[in-house]
Short mmCIF file of C-alpha atoms and ligand atoms in Angstrom, two decimals:
data_model
loop_
_atom_site.label_atom_id
_atom_site.label_comp_id
_atom_site.label_asym_id
_atom_site.label_seq_id
_atom_site.Cartn_x
_atom_site.Cartn_y
_atom_site.Cartn_z
CA UNK A 1055 -99.67 -47.66 -134.07
CA UNK A 1056 -99.22 -44.25 -132.44
CA UNK A 1057 -95.58 -43.91 -131.60
CA UNK A 1058 -95.69 -40.86 -129.35
CA UNK A 1059 -97.87 -42.83 -126.89
CA UNK A 1060 -96.13 -42.99 -123.50
CA UNK A 1061 -93.48 -40.41 -124.53
CA UNK A 1062 -92.41 -38.58 -121.37
CA UNK A 1063 -91.60 -34.88 -121.36
CA UNK A 1064 -90.45 -32.41 -118.73
CA UNK A 1065 -92.56 -29.24 -118.66
CA UNK A 1066 -90.44 -26.48 -117.12
CA UNK A 1067 -92.45 -23.49 -115.84
CA UNK A 1068 -90.73 -20.18 -115.13
CA UNK A 1069 -92.06 -17.08 -113.39
CA UNK A 1070 -94.36 -15.10 -115.67
CA UNK A 1071 -98.08 -14.33 -115.72
CA UNK A 1072 -98.47 -16.79 -118.61
CA UNK A 1073 -97.68 -19.57 -116.08
CA UNK A 1074 -101.46 -19.86 -115.65
CA UNK A 1075 -101.61 -21.29 -119.19
CA UNK A 1076 -99.26 -24.11 -118.11
CA UNK A 1077 -102.18 -25.85 -116.35
CA UNK A 1078 -104.10 -25.99 -119.63
CA UNK A 1079 -100.92 -27.07 -121.43
CA UNK A 1080 -100.56 -30.12 -119.15
CA UNK A 1081 -104.09 -31.11 -120.14
CA UNK A 1082 -103.58 -30.56 -123.86
CA UNK A 1083 -100.32 -32.55 -123.83
CA UNK A 1084 -102.19 -35.31 -122.01
CA UNK A 1085 -104.78 -35.33 -124.84
CA UNK A 1086 -101.89 -36.20 -127.17
CA UNK A 1087 -100.98 -39.16 -124.92
CA UNK A 1088 -97.86 -37.35 -123.69
CA UNK A 1089 -96.82 -38.05 -120.09
CA UNK A 1090 -95.94 -34.71 -118.46
CA UNK A 1091 -93.50 -34.25 -115.55
CA UNK A 1092 -93.47 -30.71 -114.19
CA UNK A 1093 -90.46 -28.79 -112.86
CA UNK A 1094 -90.98 -25.21 -111.64
CA UNK A 1095 -88.72 -22.34 -110.71
CA UNK A 1096 -89.29 -20.60 -107.37
CA UNK A 1097 -90.72 -17.57 -109.20
CA UNK A 1098 -93.20 -19.77 -111.11
CA UNK A 1099 -94.62 -20.95 -107.77
CA UNK A 1100 -95.61 -17.32 -107.13
CA UNK A 1101 -97.96 -17.49 -110.14
CA UNK A 1102 -99.37 -21.02 -109.97
CA UNK A 1103 -99.12 -23.70 -107.30
CA UNK A 1104 -97.24 -26.99 -107.66
CA UNK A 1105 -100.35 -28.69 -106.18
CA UNK A 1106 -102.43 -27.68 -109.24
CA UNK A 1107 -99.84 -29.05 -111.64
CA UNK A 1108 -99.37 -32.21 -109.60
CA UNK A 1109 -103.11 -32.86 -109.72
CA UNK A 1110 -103.28 -32.26 -113.48
CA UNK A 1111 -100.14 -34.17 -114.45
CA UNK A 1112 -100.59 -37.02 -111.99
CA UNK A 1113 -96.90 -36.84 -111.00
CA UNK A 1114 -94.92 -35.12 -108.24
CA UNK A 1115 -93.81 -31.60 -109.15
CA UNK A 1116 -90.16 -30.72 -108.53
CA UNK A 1117 -88.89 -27.26 -107.61
CA UNK A 1118 -85.75 -27.89 -105.60
CA UNK A 1119 -82.29 -29.30 -106.37
CA UNK A 1120 -82.23 -31.07 -103.01
CA UNK A 1121 -85.61 -32.75 -103.25
CA UNK A 1122 -85.43 -35.81 -100.97
CA UNK A 1123 -87.80 -37.75 -103.25
CA UNK A 1124 -84.92 -38.37 -105.66
CA UNK A 1125 -82.88 -41.01 -103.76
CA UNK A 1126 -79.38 -40.03 -104.91
CA UNK A 1127 -79.92 -36.23 -104.71
CA UNK A 1128 -79.31 -36.00 -108.45
CA UNK A 1129 -82.67 -34.50 -109.45
CA UNK A 1130 -80.94 -32.27 -112.01
CA UNK A 1131 -79.73 -35.37 -113.87
CA UNK A 1132 -82.35 -38.00 -113.08
CA UNK A 1133 -85.36 -35.94 -114.14
CA UNK A 1134 -84.31 -35.56 -117.77
CA UNK A 1135 -82.84 -39.00 -118.42
CA UNK A 1136 -85.89 -40.89 -119.73
CA UNK A 1137 -87.55 -37.82 -121.28
CA UNK A 1138 -88.08 -37.20 -125.00
CA UNK A 1139 -87.85 -33.42 -124.70
CA UNK A 1140 -87.83 -30.57 -122.17
CA UNK A 1141 -90.44 -27.88 -122.88
CA UNK A 1142 -90.08 -24.52 -121.11
CA UNK A 1143 -93.47 -22.74 -121.13
CA UNK A 1144 -93.59 -19.97 -120.24
CA UNK A 1145 -89.92 -19.05 -120.67
CA UNK A 1146 -89.09 -15.62 -119.23
CA UNK A 1147 -86.45 -13.32 -120.74
CA UNK A 1148 -84.30 -13.99 -117.69
CA UNK A 1149 -84.55 -17.77 -118.05
CA UNK A 1150 -83.61 -17.58 -121.74
CA UNK A 1151 -80.57 -15.48 -120.81
CA UNK A 1152 -79.61 -18.16 -118.29
CA UNK A 1153 -79.92 -20.87 -120.94
CA UNK A 1154 -77.66 -18.91 -123.31
CA UNK A 1155 -74.95 -18.58 -120.68
CA UNK A 1156 -75.29 -22.07 -119.23
CA UNK A 1157 -76.21 -20.90 -115.74
CA UNK A 1158 -77.09 -23.66 -113.32
CA UNK A 1159 -78.31 -21.95 -110.16
CA UNK A 1160 -81.64 -23.73 -109.70
CA UNK A 1161 -83.17 -27.11 -110.54
CA UNK A 1162 -84.69 -26.15 -113.92
CA UNK A 1163 -81.63 -24.35 -115.33
CA UNK A 1164 -79.35 -27.16 -114.12
CA UNK A 1165 -81.68 -29.74 -115.64
CA UNK A 1166 -81.48 -27.94 -118.99
CA UNK A 1167 -77.69 -27.79 -118.85
CA UNK A 1168 -77.36 -31.46 -117.92
CA UNK A 1169 -79.99 -32.71 -120.38
CA UNK A 1170 -79.42 -35.35 -123.04
CA UNK A 1171 -82.65 -34.58 -124.92
CA UNK A 1172 -83.85 -31.68 -127.13
CA UNK A 1173 -85.16 -28.41 -125.67
CA UNK A 1174 -88.26 -26.45 -126.74
CA UNK A 1175 -88.84 -22.94 -125.43
CA UNK A 1176 -92.09 -20.92 -125.54
CA UNK A 1177 -91.18 -17.33 -124.60
CA UNK A 1178 -93.62 -15.04 -122.74
CA UNK A 1179 -92.76 -11.47 -121.82
CA UNK A 1180 -93.59 -7.79 -122.23
CA UNK A 1181 -93.16 -6.57 -125.83
CA UNK A 1182 -90.28 -4.21 -124.96
CA UNK A 1183 -88.43 -7.03 -123.23
CA UNK A 1184 -88.98 -9.25 -126.29
CA UNK A 1185 -87.79 -6.56 -128.71
CA UNK A 1186 -84.77 -5.61 -126.61
CA UNK A 1187 -81.58 -6.41 -128.56
CA UNK A 1188 -80.31 -8.46 -125.61
CA UNK A 1189 -83.34 -10.80 -125.81
CA UNK A 1190 -83.11 -10.97 -129.60
CA UNK A 1191 -79.40 -11.90 -129.32
CA UNK A 1192 -80.32 -14.61 -126.83
CA UNK A 1193 -83.07 -16.01 -129.07
CA UNK A 1194 -80.67 -16.13 -132.03
CA UNK A 1195 -78.06 -17.90 -129.88
CA UNK A 1196 -80.55 -20.46 -128.59
CA UNK A 1197 -81.62 -21.24 -132.16
CA UNK A 1198 -77.96 -21.67 -133.10
CA UNK A 1199 -77.62 -24.08 -130.18
CA UNK A 1200 -80.43 -26.20 -131.67
CA UNK A 1201 -83.18 -25.06 -129.31
CA UNK A 1202 -86.68 -24.90 -130.88
CA UNK A 1203 -88.43 -21.58 -130.18
CA UNK A 1204 -92.26 -21.60 -130.29
CA UNK A 1205 -93.73 -18.13 -130.78
CA UNK A 1206 -94.23 -15.73 -129.19
CA UNK A 1207 -97.54 -14.42 -130.55
CA UNK A 1208 -98.67 -10.86 -130.83
CA UNK A 1209 -101.67 -9.46 -128.94
CA UNK A 1210 -102.92 -8.01 -125.65
CA UNK A 1211 -100.47 -8.44 -122.80
CA UNK A 1212 -101.01 -8.83 -119.06
CA UNK A 1213 -99.25 -5.46 -118.53
CA UNK A 1214 -101.94 -3.72 -120.61
CA UNK A 1215 -99.69 -3.14 -123.63
CA UNK A 1216 -100.16 -4.74 -127.04
CA UNK A 1217 -97.44 -6.33 -129.15
CA UNK A 1218 -95.13 -9.29 -129.57
CA UNK A 1219 -94.34 -11.40 -126.54
CA UNK A 1220 -97.54 -13.27 -125.63
CA UNK A 1221 -97.03 -16.96 -125.06
CA UNK A 1222 -98.69 -19.17 -127.69
CA UNK A 1223 -101.96 -20.78 -126.61
CA UNK A 1224 -101.71 -24.13 -124.82
CA UNK A 1225 -103.25 -26.01 -127.76
CA UNK A 1226 -100.72 -24.54 -130.20
CA UNK A 1227 -97.80 -25.52 -127.97
CA UNK A 1228 -99.22 -29.03 -127.43
CA UNK A 1229 -99.65 -29.50 -131.19
CA UNK A 1230 -96.10 -28.34 -131.86
CA UNK A 1231 -94.67 -30.65 -129.19
CA UNK A 1232 -96.70 -33.60 -130.54
CA UNK A 1233 -95.48 -32.82 -134.06
CA UNK A 1234 -91.91 -32.62 -132.76
CA UNK A 1235 -92.25 -36.06 -131.15
CA UNK A 1236 -94.15 -37.80 -133.96
CA UNK A 1237 -92.20 -40.19 -136.19
CA UNK A 1238 -91.44 -38.48 -139.51
CA UNK A 1239 -92.93 -41.23 -141.65
CA UNK A 1240 -94.18 -38.77 -144.32
CA UNK A 1241 -91.11 -36.54 -144.61
CA UNK A 1242 -91.01 -34.89 -148.05
CA UNK A 1243 -94.47 -36.23 -149.01
CA UNK A 1244 -97.17 -33.87 -150.34
CA UNK A 1245 -100.59 -34.68 -148.92
CA UNK A 1246 -103.67 -33.08 -150.51
CA UNK A 1247 -106.84 -33.44 -148.51
CA UNK A 1248 -110.44 -32.30 -148.19
CA UNK A 1249 -112.25 -31.72 -144.90
CA UNK A 1250 -115.44 -30.35 -143.39
CA UNK A 1251 -118.90 -30.08 -144.89
CA UNK A 1252 -119.85 -28.38 -148.15
CA UNK A 1253 -122.48 -25.68 -148.49
CA UNK A 1254 -124.69 -25.78 -151.57
CA UNK A 1255 -126.54 -22.51 -152.08
CA UNK A 1256 -130.33 -22.45 -152.51
CA UNK A 1257 -130.54 -18.68 -152.76
CA UNK A 1258 -128.61 -15.61 -151.58
CA UNK A 1259 -128.97 -16.56 -147.90
CA UNK A 1260 -129.89 -20.24 -147.66
CA UNK A 1261 -128.15 -23.46 -148.50
CA UNK A 1262 -127.88 -27.22 -148.03
CA UNK A 1263 -125.14 -28.45 -145.74
CA UNK A 1264 -124.51 -31.25 -143.21
CA UNK A 1265 -123.36 -31.76 -139.63
CA UNK A 1266 -119.67 -32.41 -140.38
CA UNK A 1267 -117.51 -30.24 -138.07
CA UNK A 1268 -114.17 -30.75 -139.83
CA UNK A 1269 -112.66 -32.17 -136.60
CA UNK A 1270 -111.55 -35.48 -138.09
CA UNK A 1271 -110.09 -33.90 -141.23
CA UNK A 1272 -108.25 -31.18 -139.33
CA UNK A 1273 -106.89 -33.80 -136.89
CA UNK A 1274 -105.60 -35.82 -139.85
CA UNK A 1275 -104.00 -32.68 -141.31
CA UNK A 1276 -102.22 -32.06 -137.98
CA UNK A 1277 -101.12 -35.69 -137.75
CA UNK A 1278 -99.78 -35.64 -141.33
CA UNK A 1279 -97.88 -32.40 -140.64
CA UNK A 1280 -96.54 -34.02 -137.47
CA UNK A 1281 -95.36 -36.94 -139.60
CA UNK A 1282 -93.36 -34.52 -141.76
CA UNK A 1283 -95.78 -34.12 -144.70
CA UNK A 1284 -96.43 -30.93 -146.64
CA UNK A 1285 -100.21 -30.59 -146.33
CA UNK A 1286 -102.62 -28.76 -148.63
CA UNK A 1287 -106.00 -28.66 -146.93
CA UNK A 1288 -109.10 -27.83 -148.97
CA UNK A 1289 -111.78 -27.18 -146.40
CA UNK A 1290 -115.49 -26.50 -146.46
CA UNK A 1291 -116.95 -24.17 -143.78
CA UNK A 1292 -115.49 -25.20 -140.41
CA UNK A 1293 -114.77 -23.37 -137.17
CA UNK A 1294 -111.84 -25.63 -136.30
CA UNK A 1295 -108.49 -23.89 -135.67
CA UNK A 1296 -106.26 -23.92 -138.76
CA UNK A 1297 -103.59 -26.61 -138.35
CA UNK A 1298 -100.22 -24.86 -137.98
CA UNK A 1299 -98.15 -25.41 -141.11
CA UNK A 1300 -101.03 -26.39 -143.44
CA UNK A 1301 -101.64 -24.55 -146.71
CA UNK A 1302 -105.36 -23.89 -146.38
CA UNK A 1303 -107.83 -23.22 -149.21
CA UNK A 1304 -111.31 -22.37 -147.94
CA UNK A 1305 -114.25 -23.32 -150.15
CA UNK A 1306 -118.01 -23.50 -149.80
CA UNK A 1307 -119.60 -25.71 -152.44
CA UNK A 1308 -118.62 -29.13 -153.76
CA UNK A 1309 -117.95 -27.51 -157.14
CA UNK A 1310 -115.45 -25.07 -155.54
CA UNK A 1311 -113.87 -27.96 -153.63
CA UNK A 1312 -113.52 -29.92 -156.86
CA UNK A 1313 -111.81 -26.96 -158.62
CA UNK A 1314 -109.36 -26.54 -155.73
CA UNK A 1315 -108.55 -30.26 -155.70
CA UNK A 1316 -108.04 -30.32 -159.49
CA UNK A 1317 -105.58 -27.45 -159.14
CA UNK A 1318 -103.40 -29.29 -156.61
CA UNK A 1319 -103.89 -32.96 -157.53
CA UNK A 1320 -101.00 -33.15 -160.02
CA UNK A 1321 -98.46 -32.40 -157.32
CA UNK A 1322 -99.93 -34.65 -154.64
CA UNK A 1323 -98.33 -37.92 -153.53
CA UNK A 1324 -101.29 -38.79 -151.31
CA UNK A 1325 -104.94 -37.66 -151.51
CA UNK A 1326 -107.20 -38.02 -148.47
CA UNK A 1327 -110.90 -37.24 -148.99
CA UNK A 1328 -112.29 -36.62 -145.52
CA UNK A 1329 -114.89 -34.01 -146.50
CA UNK A 1330 -118.57 -34.78 -146.21
CA UNK A 1331 -119.27 -33.63 -149.76
CA UNK A 1332 -122.90 -33.01 -150.66
CA UNK A 1333 -123.96 -35.52 -153.28
CA UNK A 1334 -126.45 -33.04 -154.82
CA UNK A 1335 -126.69 -29.31 -155.39
CA UNK A 1336 -129.55 -27.03 -156.36
CA UNK A 1337 -129.55 -26.84 -160.16
CA UNK A 1338 -130.07 -23.07 -160.35
CA UNK A 1339 -129.63 -21.27 -157.05
CA UNK A 1340 -131.54 -18.01 -156.88
CA UNK A 1341 -129.41 -14.89 -156.95
CA UNK A 1342 -131.86 -13.22 -154.57
CA UNK A 1343 -133.60 -14.43 -151.45
CA UNK A 1344 -136.58 -16.61 -152.40
CA UNK A 1345 -139.74 -15.01 -151.06
CA UNK A 1346 -142.50 -17.00 -149.43
CA UNK A 1347 -145.55 -17.38 -151.66
CA UNK A 1348 -149.08 -18.50 -151.02
CA UNK A 1349 -148.24 -21.91 -152.49
CA UNK A 1350 -147.82 -24.40 -149.68
CA UNK A 1351 -144.95 -26.19 -151.40
CA UNK A 1352 -141.59 -25.20 -152.81
CA UNK A 1353 -139.76 -27.61 -155.08
CA UNK A 1354 -135.98 -27.52 -155.41
CA UNK A 1355 -134.47 -29.33 -158.34
CA UNK A 1356 -131.25 -31.10 -157.31
CA UNK A 1357 -128.54 -32.32 -159.66
CA UNK A 1358 -125.57 -34.57 -158.75
CA UNK A 1359 -122.22 -33.11 -157.74
CA UNK A 1360 -118.97 -34.46 -159.17
CA UNK A 1361 -117.40 -37.21 -157.05
CA UNK A 1362 -114.06 -35.64 -156.13
CA UNK A 1363 -112.53 -38.78 -154.64
CA UNK A 1364 -113.49 -40.95 -157.63
CA UNK A 1365 -112.08 -38.29 -159.99
CA UNK A 1366 -108.70 -38.26 -158.19
CA UNK A 1367 -108.53 -42.07 -158.05
CA UNK A 1368 -109.42 -42.25 -161.75
CA UNK A 1369 -106.48 -40.14 -162.95
CA UNK A 1370 -103.88 -41.79 -165.20
CA UNK A 1371 -101.25 -41.60 -162.48
CA UNK A 1372 -103.30 -41.09 -159.33
CA UNK A 1373 -101.76 -40.27 -156.00
CA UNK A 1374 -102.12 -42.87 -153.23
CA UNK A 1375 -105.82 -42.34 -152.59
CA UNK A 1376 -107.66 -42.56 -149.28
CA UNK A 1377 -111.41 -42.15 -148.88
CA UNK A 1378 -113.81 -42.07 -145.98
CA UNK A 1379 -117.09 -43.91 -145.79
CA UNK A 1380 -119.76 -42.60 -143.45
CA UNK A 1381 -122.51 -45.16 -143.17
CA UNK A 1382 -125.41 -45.60 -140.80
CA UNK A 1383 -125.53 -49.43 -141.09
CA UNK A 1384 -123.80 -52.38 -142.82
CA UNK A 1385 -120.54 -50.50 -142.28
CA UNK A 1386 -117.98 -53.01 -143.51
CA UNK A 1387 -119.95 -54.17 -146.58
CA UNK A 1388 -120.91 -50.70 -147.77
CA UNK A 1389 -117.39 -49.37 -147.14
CA UNK A 1390 -115.75 -52.18 -149.05
CA UNK A 1391 -118.16 -51.72 -151.93
CA UNK A 1392 -117.23 -47.99 -151.96
CA UNK A 1393 -113.51 -48.82 -151.93
CA UNK A 1394 -113.84 -51.08 -154.98
CA UNK A 1395 -116.25 -48.81 -156.85
CA UNK A 1396 -114.14 -45.67 -156.37
CA UNK A 1397 -110.87 -47.64 -156.83
CA UNK A 1398 -109.17 -46.13 -153.79
CA UNK A 1399 -106.20 -47.66 -151.97
CA UNK A 1400 -107.67 -47.32 -148.49
CA UNK A 1401 -111.11 -46.60 -147.05
CA UNK A 1402 -111.59 -45.34 -143.51
CA UNK A 1403 -115.07 -46.39 -142.45
CA UNK A 1404 -117.09 -45.04 -139.58
CA UNK A 1405 -120.69 -44.98 -138.45
CA UNK A 1406 -121.97 -41.48 -139.23
CA UNK A 1407 -124.09 -41.36 -136.07
CA UNK A 1408 -120.95 -42.07 -133.93
CA UNK A 1409 -118.60 -39.72 -135.72
CA UNK A 1410 -120.26 -36.54 -136.96
CA UNK A 1411 -119.62 -33.64 -134.59
CA UNK A 1412 -118.22 -35.94 -131.85
CA UNK A 1413 -114.78 -35.64 -130.20
CA UNK A 1414 -114.15 -39.39 -130.33
CA UNK A 1415 -114.34 -41.78 -133.24
CA UNK A 1416 -114.16 -45.50 -133.90
CA UNK A 1417 -113.06 -46.49 -137.38
CA UNK A 1418 -112.15 -49.51 -139.45
CA UNK A 1419 -109.54 -49.40 -142.20
CA UNK A 1420 -110.15 -51.41 -145.36
CA UNK A 1421 -107.47 -52.05 -147.96
CA UNK A 1422 -106.40 -54.94 -150.20
CA UNK A 1423 -105.03 -56.83 -147.20
CA UNK A 1424 -108.36 -56.82 -145.33
CA UNK A 1425 -110.05 -54.94 -142.51
CA UNK A 1426 -108.29 -53.47 -139.45
CA UNK A 1427 -110.37 -52.10 -136.59
CA UNK A 1428 -109.07 -49.25 -134.43
CA UNK A 1429 -110.35 -48.83 -130.87
CA UNK A 1430 -112.63 -45.90 -130.01
CA UNK A 1431 -110.40 -42.94 -129.08
CA UNK A 1432 -110.18 -39.13 -129.32
CA UNK A 1433 -110.09 -38.01 -132.96
CA UNK A 1434 -106.47 -36.76 -132.49
CA UNK A 1435 -105.35 -40.29 -131.54
CA UNK A 1436 -107.38 -41.95 -134.29
CA UNK A 1437 -105.92 -39.46 -136.79
CA UNK A 1438 -102.36 -40.40 -135.85
CA UNK A 1439 -103.13 -44.10 -136.23
CA UNK A 1440 -104.75 -43.49 -139.63
CA UNK A 1441 -101.76 -41.45 -140.80
CA UNK A 1442 -99.36 -44.15 -139.57
CA UNK A 1443 -101.29 -46.75 -141.59
CA UNK A 1444 -101.40 -44.50 -144.67
CA UNK A 1445 -97.62 -43.96 -144.43
CA UNK A 1446 -96.97 -47.72 -144.25
CA UNK A 1447 -99.25 -48.53 -147.20
CA UNK A 1448 -97.96 -45.56 -149.24
CA UNK A 1449 -94.34 -46.65 -148.81
CA UNK A 1450 -95.22 -50.27 -149.71
CA UNK A 1451 -97.13 -49.12 -152.83
CA UNK A 1452 -94.21 -46.90 -153.86
CA UNK A 1453 -91.79 -49.81 -153.57
CA UNK A 1454 -93.98 -51.96 -155.82
CA UNK A 1455 -94.12 -49.31 -158.57
N1 CTP B 906 -116.73 -37.85 -151.82
C1 CTP B 906 -116.23 -36.95 -152.75
N2 CTP B 906 -117.08 -36.29 -153.57
C2 CTP B 906 -118.41 -36.50 -153.51
C3 CTP B 906 -118.94 -37.41 -152.56
C4 CTP B 906 -118.07 -38.07 -151.73
O1 CTP B 906 -115.02 -36.77 -152.82
N3 CTP B 906 -119.20 -35.83 -154.31
C5 CTP B 906 -115.79 -38.60 -150.98
C6 CTP B 906 -115.84 -38.26 -149.51
O2 CTP B 906 -114.92 -37.23 -149.19
C7 CTP B 906 -115.44 -39.59 -148.87
C8 CTP B 906 -115.99 -40.61 -149.84
O3 CTP B 906 -116.16 -39.94 -151.07
O4 CTP B 906 -114.05 -39.75 -148.86
C9 CTP B 906 -117.27 -41.29 -149.47
O5 CTP B 906 -118.27 -40.36 -149.18
P1 CTP B 906 -119.71 -40.85 -148.73
O6 CTP B 906 -120.60 -39.66 -148.58
O7 CTP B 906 -119.62 -41.81 -147.57
O8 CTP B 906 -120.14 -41.73 -149.96
P2 CTP B 906 -120.86 -41.40 -151.27
O9 CTP B 906 -119.93 -41.72 -152.39
O10 CTP B 906 -121.44 -40.04 -151.27
O11 CTP B 906 -122.00 -42.53 -151.27
P3 CTP B 906 -123.35 -42.62 -150.39
O12 CTP B 906 -123.71 -41.21 -149.99
O13 CTP B 906 -124.31 -43.24 -151.32
O14 CTP B 906 -123.03 -43.50 -149.23
#
């Protein structure tokens, strides 16, 4: 179901200190099932070796126009022909100037000029170079020419100065490239979703929570953004990086999560409840830290939390509603019972012991048409498959209305 699988890209590396991040970028693109073919300028080889990138990408690395490995000596044409996009990371100020003027004096610049695919550029340079009017003119021209510019970020620089010009982190570039390549099956669609655990206070310092990391929910948010959706993410405490482009509302308790969802639900086309919401909360949390007493027991009185997913699905005109079922046994039966009881369009079922906190997941999707099993895979891949299925079912449901 994942359409970016087997998409090939050229990663062009130019000569800047940030070239060291290109090694990590090859890995992170690989995580997104993107096949990376590296081309380097001569200056880039002064910062990182082609051998490293060859080992990481699993393909020969090209640096020279006259490379004998390309049979017809047309490396500058051949290398871009079956590629979905060329990504230049890092892109130096000099290389961007070359792109603006259409220079073709080495393999990478010639490849860019002769390309028949889109170009993405991640600049990396000293802050003064970035702010120089010449660079700013070049950036504006590249954007006019349809080139996508990623970053740069602000922060500490290799030269010891601080400011704008740092290359984005490898993960951020990989996410942006994956989003660029993903089919836009949810263009114009507003997705509201919950993710992560909730935290139910016991007193001023303690609370009840669970082992959910937020990984699956955040991966689904990224996949939905990649598919063109506008995403509002209501998240319990999670240390996951915020998905670029998501409107994030941070909450702690189930009650706060419910309020945030109620606020946005009217405008949502799709609701996805990924959060591991606590079913119970402490009836009256103590304002101050509860002190230990001589009694050997402490009793907490728990009362049920509202079921956010069931509330959304029960609205007069509910959005297309997707729930998750985390079970420890009888997965399919329990999940299907949950789907019917909560009246949701689709349930994503997984075994809690396999999913919570892990990097991989194995899920089954249950809707009116039956059960579809997805193979075990990294959560990013599973998320894209889930989003693809949601998009298909959402469009079909919309047609029927
Ligand atoms: N959910 C919710 N609000 C709750 C509890 C659960 O929105 N108070 C949502 C979850 O986000 C998930 C789905 O309901 O999409 C199922 O959650 P799960 O914990 O598996 O099921 P429960 O309904 O809590 O049932 P049980 O714990 O008995 O399995």
